[in-house]
Short mmCIF file of C-alpha atoms in Angstrom, two decimals:
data_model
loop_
_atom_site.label_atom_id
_atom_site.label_comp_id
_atom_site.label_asym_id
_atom_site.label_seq_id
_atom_site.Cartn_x
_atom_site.Cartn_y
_atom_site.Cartn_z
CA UNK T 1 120.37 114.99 70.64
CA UNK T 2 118.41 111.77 70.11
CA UNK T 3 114.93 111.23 72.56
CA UNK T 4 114.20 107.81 73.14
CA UNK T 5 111.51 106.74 74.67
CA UNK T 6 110.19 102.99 75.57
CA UNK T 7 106.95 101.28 75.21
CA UNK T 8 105.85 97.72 75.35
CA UNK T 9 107.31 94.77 73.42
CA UNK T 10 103.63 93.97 73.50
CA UNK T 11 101.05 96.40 74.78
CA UNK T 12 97.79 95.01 76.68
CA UNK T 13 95.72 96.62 74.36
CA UNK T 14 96.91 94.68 71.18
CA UNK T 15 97.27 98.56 70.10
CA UNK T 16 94.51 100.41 70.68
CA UNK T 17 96.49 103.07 71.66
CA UNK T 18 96.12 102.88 75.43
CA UNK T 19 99.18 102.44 76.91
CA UNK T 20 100.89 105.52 77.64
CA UNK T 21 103.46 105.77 75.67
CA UNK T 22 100.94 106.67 72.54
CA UNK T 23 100.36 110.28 74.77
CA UNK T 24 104.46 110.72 75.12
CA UNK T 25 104.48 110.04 71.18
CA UNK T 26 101.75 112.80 70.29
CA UNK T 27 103.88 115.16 72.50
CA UNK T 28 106.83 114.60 70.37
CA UNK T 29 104.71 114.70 67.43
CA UNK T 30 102.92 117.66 68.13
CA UNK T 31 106.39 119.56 69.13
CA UNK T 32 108.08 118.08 65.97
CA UNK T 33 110.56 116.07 67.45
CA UNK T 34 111.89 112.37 65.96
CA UNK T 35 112.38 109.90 68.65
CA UNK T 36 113.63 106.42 68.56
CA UNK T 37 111.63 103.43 70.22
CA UNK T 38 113.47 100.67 72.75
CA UNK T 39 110.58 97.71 73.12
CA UNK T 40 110.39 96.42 76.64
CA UNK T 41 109.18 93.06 77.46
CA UNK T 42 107.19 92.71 80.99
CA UNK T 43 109.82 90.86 82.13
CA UNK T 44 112.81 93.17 81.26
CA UNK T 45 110.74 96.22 82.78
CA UNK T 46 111.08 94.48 86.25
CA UNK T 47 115.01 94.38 85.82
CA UNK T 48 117.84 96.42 87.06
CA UNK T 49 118.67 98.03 84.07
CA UNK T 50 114.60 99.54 83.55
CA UNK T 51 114.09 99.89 87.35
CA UNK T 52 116.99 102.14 87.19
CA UNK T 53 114.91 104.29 84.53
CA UNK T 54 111.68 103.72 85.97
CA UNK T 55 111.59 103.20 89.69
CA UNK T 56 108.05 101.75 89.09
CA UNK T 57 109.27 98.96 86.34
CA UNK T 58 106.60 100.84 84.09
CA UNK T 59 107.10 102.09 80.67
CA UNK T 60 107.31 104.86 79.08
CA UNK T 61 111.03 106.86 79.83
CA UNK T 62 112.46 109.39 78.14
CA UNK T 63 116.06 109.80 77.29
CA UNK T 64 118.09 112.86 75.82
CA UNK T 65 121.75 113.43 76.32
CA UNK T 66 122.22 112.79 80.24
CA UNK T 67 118.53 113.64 80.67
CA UNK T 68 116.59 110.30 81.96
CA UNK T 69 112.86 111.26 83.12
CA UNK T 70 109.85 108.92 83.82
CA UNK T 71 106.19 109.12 84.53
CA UNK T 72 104.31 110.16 81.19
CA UNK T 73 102.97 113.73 83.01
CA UNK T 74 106.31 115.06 83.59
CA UNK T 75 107.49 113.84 80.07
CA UNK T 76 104.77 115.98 78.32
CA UNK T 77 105.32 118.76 80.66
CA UNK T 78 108.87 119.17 79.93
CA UNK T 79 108.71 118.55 76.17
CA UNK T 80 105.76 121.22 76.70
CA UNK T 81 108.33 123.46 78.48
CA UNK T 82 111.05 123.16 76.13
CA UNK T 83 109.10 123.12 72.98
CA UNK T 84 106.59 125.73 71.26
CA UNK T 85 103.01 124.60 70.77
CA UNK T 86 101.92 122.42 73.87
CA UNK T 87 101.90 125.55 76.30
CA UNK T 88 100.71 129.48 76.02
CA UNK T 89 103.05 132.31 75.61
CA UNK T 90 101.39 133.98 78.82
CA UNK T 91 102.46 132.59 82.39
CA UNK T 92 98.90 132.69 83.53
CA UNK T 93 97.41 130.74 80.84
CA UNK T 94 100.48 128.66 81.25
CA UNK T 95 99.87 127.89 84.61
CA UNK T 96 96.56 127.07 83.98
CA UNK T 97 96.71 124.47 81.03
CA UNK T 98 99.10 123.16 83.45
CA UNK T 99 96.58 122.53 85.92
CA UNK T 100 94.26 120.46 83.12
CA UNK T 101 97.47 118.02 83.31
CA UNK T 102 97.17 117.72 86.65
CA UNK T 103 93.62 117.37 86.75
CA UNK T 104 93.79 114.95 83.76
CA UNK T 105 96.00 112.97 85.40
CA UNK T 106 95.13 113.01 89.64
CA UNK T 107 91.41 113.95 89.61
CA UNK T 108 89.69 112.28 86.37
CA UNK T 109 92.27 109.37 85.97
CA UNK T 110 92.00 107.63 89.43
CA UNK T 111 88.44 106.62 89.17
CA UNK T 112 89.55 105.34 85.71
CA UNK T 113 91.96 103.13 86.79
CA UNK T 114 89.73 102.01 89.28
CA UNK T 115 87.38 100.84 86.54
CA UNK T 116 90.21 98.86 85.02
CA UNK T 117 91.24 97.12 88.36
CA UNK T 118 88.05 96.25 89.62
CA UNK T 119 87.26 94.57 85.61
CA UNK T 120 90.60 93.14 84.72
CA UNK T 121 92.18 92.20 88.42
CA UNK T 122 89.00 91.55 90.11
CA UNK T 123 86.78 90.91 87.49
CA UNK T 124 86.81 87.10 88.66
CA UNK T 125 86.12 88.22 92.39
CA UNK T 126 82.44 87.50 93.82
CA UNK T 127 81.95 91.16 94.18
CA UNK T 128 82.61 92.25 90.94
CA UNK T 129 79.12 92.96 89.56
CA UNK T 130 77.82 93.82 92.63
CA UNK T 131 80.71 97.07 92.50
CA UNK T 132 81.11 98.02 89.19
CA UNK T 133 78.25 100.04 89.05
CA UNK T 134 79.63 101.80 92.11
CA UNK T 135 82.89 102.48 89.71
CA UNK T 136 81.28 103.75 87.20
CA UNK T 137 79.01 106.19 89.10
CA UNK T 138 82.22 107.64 90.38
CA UNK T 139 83.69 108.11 86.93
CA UNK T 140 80.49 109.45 85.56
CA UNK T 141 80.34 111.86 88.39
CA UNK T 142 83.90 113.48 87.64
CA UNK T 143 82.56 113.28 83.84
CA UNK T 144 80.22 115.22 84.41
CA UNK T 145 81.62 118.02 86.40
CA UNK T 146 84.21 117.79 83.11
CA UNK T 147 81.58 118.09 80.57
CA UNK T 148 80.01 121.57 82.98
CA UNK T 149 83.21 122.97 82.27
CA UNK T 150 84.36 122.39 78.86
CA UNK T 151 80.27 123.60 77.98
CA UNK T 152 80.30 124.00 73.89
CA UNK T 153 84.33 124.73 73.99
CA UNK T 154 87.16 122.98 71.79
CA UNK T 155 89.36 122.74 74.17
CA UNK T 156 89.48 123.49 77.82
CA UNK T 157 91.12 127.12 77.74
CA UNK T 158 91.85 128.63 74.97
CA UNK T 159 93.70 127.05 72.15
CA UNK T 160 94.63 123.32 72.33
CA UNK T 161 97.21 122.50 74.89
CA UNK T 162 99.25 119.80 77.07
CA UNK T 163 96.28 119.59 79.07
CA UNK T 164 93.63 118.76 76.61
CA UNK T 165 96.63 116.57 74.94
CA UNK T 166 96.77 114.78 78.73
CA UNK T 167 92.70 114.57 79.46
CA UNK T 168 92.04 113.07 75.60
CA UNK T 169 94.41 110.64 76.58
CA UNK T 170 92.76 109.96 79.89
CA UNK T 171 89.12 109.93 78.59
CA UNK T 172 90.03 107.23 75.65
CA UNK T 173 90.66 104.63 78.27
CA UNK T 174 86.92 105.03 78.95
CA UNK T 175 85.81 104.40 75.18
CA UNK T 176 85.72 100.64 75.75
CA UNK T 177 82.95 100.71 78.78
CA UNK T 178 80.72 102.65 77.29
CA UNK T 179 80.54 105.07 79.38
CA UNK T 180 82.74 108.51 77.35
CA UNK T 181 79.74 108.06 74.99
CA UNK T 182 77.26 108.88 78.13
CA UNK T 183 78.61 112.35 77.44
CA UNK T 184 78.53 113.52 73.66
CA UNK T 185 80.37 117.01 74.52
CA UNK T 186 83.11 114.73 75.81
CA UNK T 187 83.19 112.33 73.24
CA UNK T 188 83.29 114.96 70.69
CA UNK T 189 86.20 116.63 72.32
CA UNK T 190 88.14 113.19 72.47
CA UNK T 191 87.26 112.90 68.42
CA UNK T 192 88.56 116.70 68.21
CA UNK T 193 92.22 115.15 69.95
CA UNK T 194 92.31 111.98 68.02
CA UNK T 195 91.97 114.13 64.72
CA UNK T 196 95.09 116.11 65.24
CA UNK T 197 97.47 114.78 62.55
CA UNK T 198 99.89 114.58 65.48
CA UNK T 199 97.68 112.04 67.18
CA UNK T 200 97.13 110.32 64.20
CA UNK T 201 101.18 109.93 63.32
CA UNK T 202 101.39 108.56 67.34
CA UNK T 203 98.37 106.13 66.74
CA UNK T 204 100.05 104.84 63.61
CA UNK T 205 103.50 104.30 65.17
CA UNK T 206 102.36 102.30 68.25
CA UNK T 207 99.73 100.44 66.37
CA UNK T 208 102.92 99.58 63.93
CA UNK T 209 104.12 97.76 66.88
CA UNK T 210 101.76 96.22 68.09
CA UNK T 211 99.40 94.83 65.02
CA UNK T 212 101.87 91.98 63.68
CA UNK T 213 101.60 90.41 66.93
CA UNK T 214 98.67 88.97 68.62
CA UNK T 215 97.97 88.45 72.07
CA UNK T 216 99.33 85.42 73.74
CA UNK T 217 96.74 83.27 75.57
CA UNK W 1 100.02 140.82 95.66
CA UNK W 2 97.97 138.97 97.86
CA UNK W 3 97.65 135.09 97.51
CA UNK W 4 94.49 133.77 99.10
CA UNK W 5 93.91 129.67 98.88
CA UNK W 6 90.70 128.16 100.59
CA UNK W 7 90.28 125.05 102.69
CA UNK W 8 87.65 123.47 104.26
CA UNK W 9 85.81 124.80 106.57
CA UNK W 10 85.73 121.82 108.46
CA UNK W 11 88.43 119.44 107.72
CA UNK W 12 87.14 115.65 107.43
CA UNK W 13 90.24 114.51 109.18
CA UNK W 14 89.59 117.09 112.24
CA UNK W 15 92.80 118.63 111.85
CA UNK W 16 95.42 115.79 110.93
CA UNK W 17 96.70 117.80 108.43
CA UNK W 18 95.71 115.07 105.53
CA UNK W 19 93.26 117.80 103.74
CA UNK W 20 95.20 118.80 100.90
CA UNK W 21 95.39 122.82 101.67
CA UNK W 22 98.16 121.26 104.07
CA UNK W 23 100.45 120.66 101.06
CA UNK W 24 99.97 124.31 99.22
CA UNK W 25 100.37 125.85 102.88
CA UNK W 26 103.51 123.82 103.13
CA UNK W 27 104.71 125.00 99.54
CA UNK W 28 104.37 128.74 100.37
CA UNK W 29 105.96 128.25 104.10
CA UNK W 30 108.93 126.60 102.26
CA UNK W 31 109.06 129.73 99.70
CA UNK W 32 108.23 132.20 102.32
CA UNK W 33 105.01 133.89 100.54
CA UNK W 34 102.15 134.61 103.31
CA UNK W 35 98.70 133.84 102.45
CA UNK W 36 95.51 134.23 103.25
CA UNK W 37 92.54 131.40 103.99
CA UNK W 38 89.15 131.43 102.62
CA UNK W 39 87.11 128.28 104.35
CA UNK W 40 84.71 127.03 102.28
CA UNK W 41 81.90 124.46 103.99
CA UNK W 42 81.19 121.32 101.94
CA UNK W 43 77.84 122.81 100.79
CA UNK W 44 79.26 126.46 99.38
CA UNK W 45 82.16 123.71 97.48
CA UNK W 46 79.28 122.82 95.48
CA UNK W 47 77.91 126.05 94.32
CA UNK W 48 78.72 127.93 91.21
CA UNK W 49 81.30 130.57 92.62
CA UNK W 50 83.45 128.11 93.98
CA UNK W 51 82.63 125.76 90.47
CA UNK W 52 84.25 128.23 88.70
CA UNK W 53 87.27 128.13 90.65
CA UNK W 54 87.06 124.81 91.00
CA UNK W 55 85.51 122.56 88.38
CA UNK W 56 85.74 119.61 90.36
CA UNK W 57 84.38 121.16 93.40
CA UNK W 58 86.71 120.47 95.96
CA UNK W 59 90.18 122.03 97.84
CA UNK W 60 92.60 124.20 98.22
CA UNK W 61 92.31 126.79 95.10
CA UNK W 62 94.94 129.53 94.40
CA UNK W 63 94.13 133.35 93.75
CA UNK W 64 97.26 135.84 93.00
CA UNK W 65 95.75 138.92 91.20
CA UNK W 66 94.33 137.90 87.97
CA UNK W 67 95.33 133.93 87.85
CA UNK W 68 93.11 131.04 90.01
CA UNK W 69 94.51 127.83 89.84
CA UNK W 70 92.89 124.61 90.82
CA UNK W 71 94.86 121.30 91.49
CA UNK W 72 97.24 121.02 94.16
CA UNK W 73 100.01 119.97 91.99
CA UNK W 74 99.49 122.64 89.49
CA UNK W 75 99.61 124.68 92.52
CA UNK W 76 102.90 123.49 94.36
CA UNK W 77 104.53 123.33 90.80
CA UNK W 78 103.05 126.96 89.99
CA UNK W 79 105.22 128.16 93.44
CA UNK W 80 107.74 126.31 92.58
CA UNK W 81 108.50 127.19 89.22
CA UNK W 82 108.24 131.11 90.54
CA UNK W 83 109.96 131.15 93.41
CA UNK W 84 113.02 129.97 94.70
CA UNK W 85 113.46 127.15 97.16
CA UNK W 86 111.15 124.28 95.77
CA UNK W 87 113.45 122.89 92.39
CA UNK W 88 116.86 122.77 91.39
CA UNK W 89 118.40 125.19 89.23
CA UNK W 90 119.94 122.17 87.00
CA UNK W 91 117.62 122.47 83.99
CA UNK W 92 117.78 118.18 83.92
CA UNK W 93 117.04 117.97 87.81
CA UNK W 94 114.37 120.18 87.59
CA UNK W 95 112.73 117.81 85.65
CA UNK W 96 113.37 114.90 87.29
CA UNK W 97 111.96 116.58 90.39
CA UNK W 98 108.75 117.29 88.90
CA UNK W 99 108.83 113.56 87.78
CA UNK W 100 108.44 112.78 91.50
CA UNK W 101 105.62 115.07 91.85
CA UNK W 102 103.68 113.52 88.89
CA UNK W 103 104.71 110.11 90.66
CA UNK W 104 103.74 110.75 93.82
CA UNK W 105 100.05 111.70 92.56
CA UNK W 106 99.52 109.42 89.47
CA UNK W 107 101.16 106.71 90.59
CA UNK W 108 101.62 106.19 94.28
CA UNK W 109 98.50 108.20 95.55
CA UNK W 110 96.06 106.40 93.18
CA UNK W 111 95.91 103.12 94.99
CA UNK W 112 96.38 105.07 98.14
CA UNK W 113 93.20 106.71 97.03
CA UNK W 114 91.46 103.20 96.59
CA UNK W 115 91.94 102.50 100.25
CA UNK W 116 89.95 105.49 101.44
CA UNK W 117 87.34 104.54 99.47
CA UNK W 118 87.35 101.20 100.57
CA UNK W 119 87.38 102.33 103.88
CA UNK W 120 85.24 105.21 103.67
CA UNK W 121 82.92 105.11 100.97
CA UNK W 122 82.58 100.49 100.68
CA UNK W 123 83.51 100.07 104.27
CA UNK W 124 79.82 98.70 105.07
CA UNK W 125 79.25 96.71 101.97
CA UNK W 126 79.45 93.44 102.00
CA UNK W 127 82.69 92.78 100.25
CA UNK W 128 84.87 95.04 102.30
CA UNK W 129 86.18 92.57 104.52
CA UNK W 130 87.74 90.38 101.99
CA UNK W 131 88.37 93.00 99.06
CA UNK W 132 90.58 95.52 101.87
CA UNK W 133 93.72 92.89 101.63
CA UNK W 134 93.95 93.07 97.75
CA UNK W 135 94.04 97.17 98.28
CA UNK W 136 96.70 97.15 100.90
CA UNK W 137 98.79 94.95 98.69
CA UNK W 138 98.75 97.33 95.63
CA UNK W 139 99.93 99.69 97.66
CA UNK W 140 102.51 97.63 99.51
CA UNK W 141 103.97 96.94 96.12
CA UNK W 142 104.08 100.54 95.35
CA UNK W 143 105.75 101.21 98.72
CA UNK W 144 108.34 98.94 98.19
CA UNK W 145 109.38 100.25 95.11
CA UNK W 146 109.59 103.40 96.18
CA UNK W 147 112.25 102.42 99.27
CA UNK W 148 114.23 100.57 97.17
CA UNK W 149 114.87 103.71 95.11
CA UNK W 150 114.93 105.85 98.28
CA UNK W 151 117.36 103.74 99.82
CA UNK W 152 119.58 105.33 102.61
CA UNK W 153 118.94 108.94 101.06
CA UNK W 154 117.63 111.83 102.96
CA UNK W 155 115.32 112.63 99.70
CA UNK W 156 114.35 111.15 96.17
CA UNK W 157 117.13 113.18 94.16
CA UNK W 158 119.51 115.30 95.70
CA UNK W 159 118.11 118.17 97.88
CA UNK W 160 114.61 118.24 99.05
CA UNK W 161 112.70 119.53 96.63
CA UNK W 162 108.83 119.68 95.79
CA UNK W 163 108.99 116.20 94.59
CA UNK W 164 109.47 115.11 98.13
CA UNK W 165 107.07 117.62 99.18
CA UNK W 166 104.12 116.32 96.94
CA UNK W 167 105.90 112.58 98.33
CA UNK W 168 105.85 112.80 101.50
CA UNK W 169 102.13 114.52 101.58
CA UNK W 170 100.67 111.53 99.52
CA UNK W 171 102.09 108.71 102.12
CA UNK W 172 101.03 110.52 105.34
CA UNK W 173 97.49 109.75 103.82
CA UNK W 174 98.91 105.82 104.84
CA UNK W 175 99.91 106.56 108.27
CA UNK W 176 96.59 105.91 110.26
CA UNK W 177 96.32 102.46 108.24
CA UNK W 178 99.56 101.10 109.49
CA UNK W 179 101.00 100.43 106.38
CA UNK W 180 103.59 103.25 106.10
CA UNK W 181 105.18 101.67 109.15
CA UNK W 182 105.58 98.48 107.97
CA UNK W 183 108.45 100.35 105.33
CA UNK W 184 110.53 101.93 108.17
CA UNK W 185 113.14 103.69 105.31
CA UNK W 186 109.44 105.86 104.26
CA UNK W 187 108.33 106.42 107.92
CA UNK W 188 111.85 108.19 108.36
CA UNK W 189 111.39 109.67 105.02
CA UNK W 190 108.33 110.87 105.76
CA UNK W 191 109.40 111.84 109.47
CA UNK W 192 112.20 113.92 107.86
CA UNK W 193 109.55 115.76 105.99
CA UNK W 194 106.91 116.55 109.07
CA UNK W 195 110.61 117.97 110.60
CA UNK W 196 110.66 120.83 108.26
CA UNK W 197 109.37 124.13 109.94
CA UNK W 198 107.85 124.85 106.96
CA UNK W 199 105.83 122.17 107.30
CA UNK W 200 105.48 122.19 111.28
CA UNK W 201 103.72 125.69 110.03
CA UNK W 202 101.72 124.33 107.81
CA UNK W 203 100.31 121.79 109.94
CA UNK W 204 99.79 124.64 112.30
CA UNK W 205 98.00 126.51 110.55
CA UNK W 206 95.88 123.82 109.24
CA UNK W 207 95.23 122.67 113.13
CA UNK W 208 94.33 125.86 113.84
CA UNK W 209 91.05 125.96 111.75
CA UNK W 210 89.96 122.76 112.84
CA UNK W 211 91.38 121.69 116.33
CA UNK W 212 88.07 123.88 118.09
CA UNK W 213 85.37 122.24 115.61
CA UNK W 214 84.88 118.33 116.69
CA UNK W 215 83.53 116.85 114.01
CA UNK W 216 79.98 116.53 113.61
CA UNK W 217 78.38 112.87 114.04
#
């Protein structure tokens, strides 16, 4: 059965890899699956017909026989579920690279996206400098409980998983403040992720979309 | 086996039931497993035993035997996925139930999130006043997106399921702001949910730590 996904028409990030359909990509990749690619413009994502997909009008979805799913974590975890080599063979460990997702995706990411708001929606507000540092202290707080963890590791537990798939993703929205390279052990695990071949093959195909065409305005 | 979760000692909410032990207790009320409560106070959260449950230092953690599982979602999901009661048995709406989990925590709880620490952790600085309207409007926009696709259902897809679960739990965070009641199709959602005796145990149980410790300050 054919998987496709969607991703942006043109993605924010001119194609550095950011938006999140690069992390549904290296899922597929790293499970060895071939997926097509529908480009969504900003203004078709707010329509009917992608509201129907994506009750959020956010990209990416997933699509396989009568299968429609949205919201990147529960893409990766079921093409983690239904595919070797994203998950362990024992339920325990299972469970727990399971949790890394969640972590990855409801304790490290919020204070992310925080960052992004307060320097891309409010960056023109008269408070902006005056809170960013507060941002970032709360981002380099979670980092840093992060970095305790992972100690000299590769990946979080055990052999590479979903979870360290989903928190590499998460950490390389950091990369442009600064602020992942506060924490070499972190950085180096993000350069561990982005040198999986099956990160590299995602990186390639969304930066295939998006490098012909430059950002408007 | 024995399953044995921990909470806070001393709730920050006094009892509302917004800590989120609330939504594993509600999980194992809906699939019948008992449990035991280890409280934790806000300076043992920080120490190493609890760290290594716990990397992020916080609540509710899960011990069954050998596994300990950290993230609430990880946990609800964990139950879910091993008992019955919480998913469908449709392999393609089990999925799209978990979708609603991951959507109710990396999507609508994030900017939910922002408004406590507005509140809570900004509320005296000196942008608070005017920066508090742009927070309640990211999350308006979130709201209505989720009614539309609500609509005149009971629940998100089909039968209750954890999705709603991990739903409902994120927007009760909302209620003491005012906002939830501004979308009356959630407040009856969300009323629906508080119905459950499962979760009228839950809350219980959760009230029952707290309710005879005012809080200090």
């Amino acid at each position: 059965m054919t998987i496709v996904i969607t991703a942006f028409e043109r993605s924010p990030d001119g194609g550095k890899g950011l938006a999140r359909d690069t992390r549904v990509r290296w899922a597929l990749e790293e499970v060895g699956r071939p997926y097509e690619t529908r480009l969504v413009s900003f203004a078709a994502m707010k329509e009917p017909a992608h509201l129907r997909l994506h009750p959020f009008g956010q990209i990416p979805t997933y699509e396989e026989g009568d299968l429609a799913l949205f919201e990147t974590g529960a893409i990766v975890l079921h093409l983690a579920q239904s595919h070797p080599g994203l998950l362990p063979d024992d339920a325990d460990a299972r469970a727990r690279a399971i949790a890394w997702m969640f972590a990855a995706l409801n304790t490290v990411e919020p204070p992310i996206l925080d960052l992004v708001v307060a320097k891309f929606q409010e960056g023109d507000r008269p408070w902006a400098k005056e809170r960013l540092p507060r941002v970032e202290d709360r981002i380099r707080h979670r980092l840093m409980q992060l970095a305790a963890r992972l100690g000299d590791a590769d990946w979080l537990d055990g052999a590479f998983s979903a979870g360290d798939l989903m928190m590499v993703s998460v950490l390389l929205r950091l990369r442009p403040s600064g602020i992942l390279d506060e924490f070499p052990g972190l950085a180096a695990y993000v350069a561990r992720g982005e040198a999986r071949p099956a990160y590299q093959r995602a990186f390639a195909a969304q930066w295939a979309v998006n490098a012909a065409k430059p950002q408007a305005g």
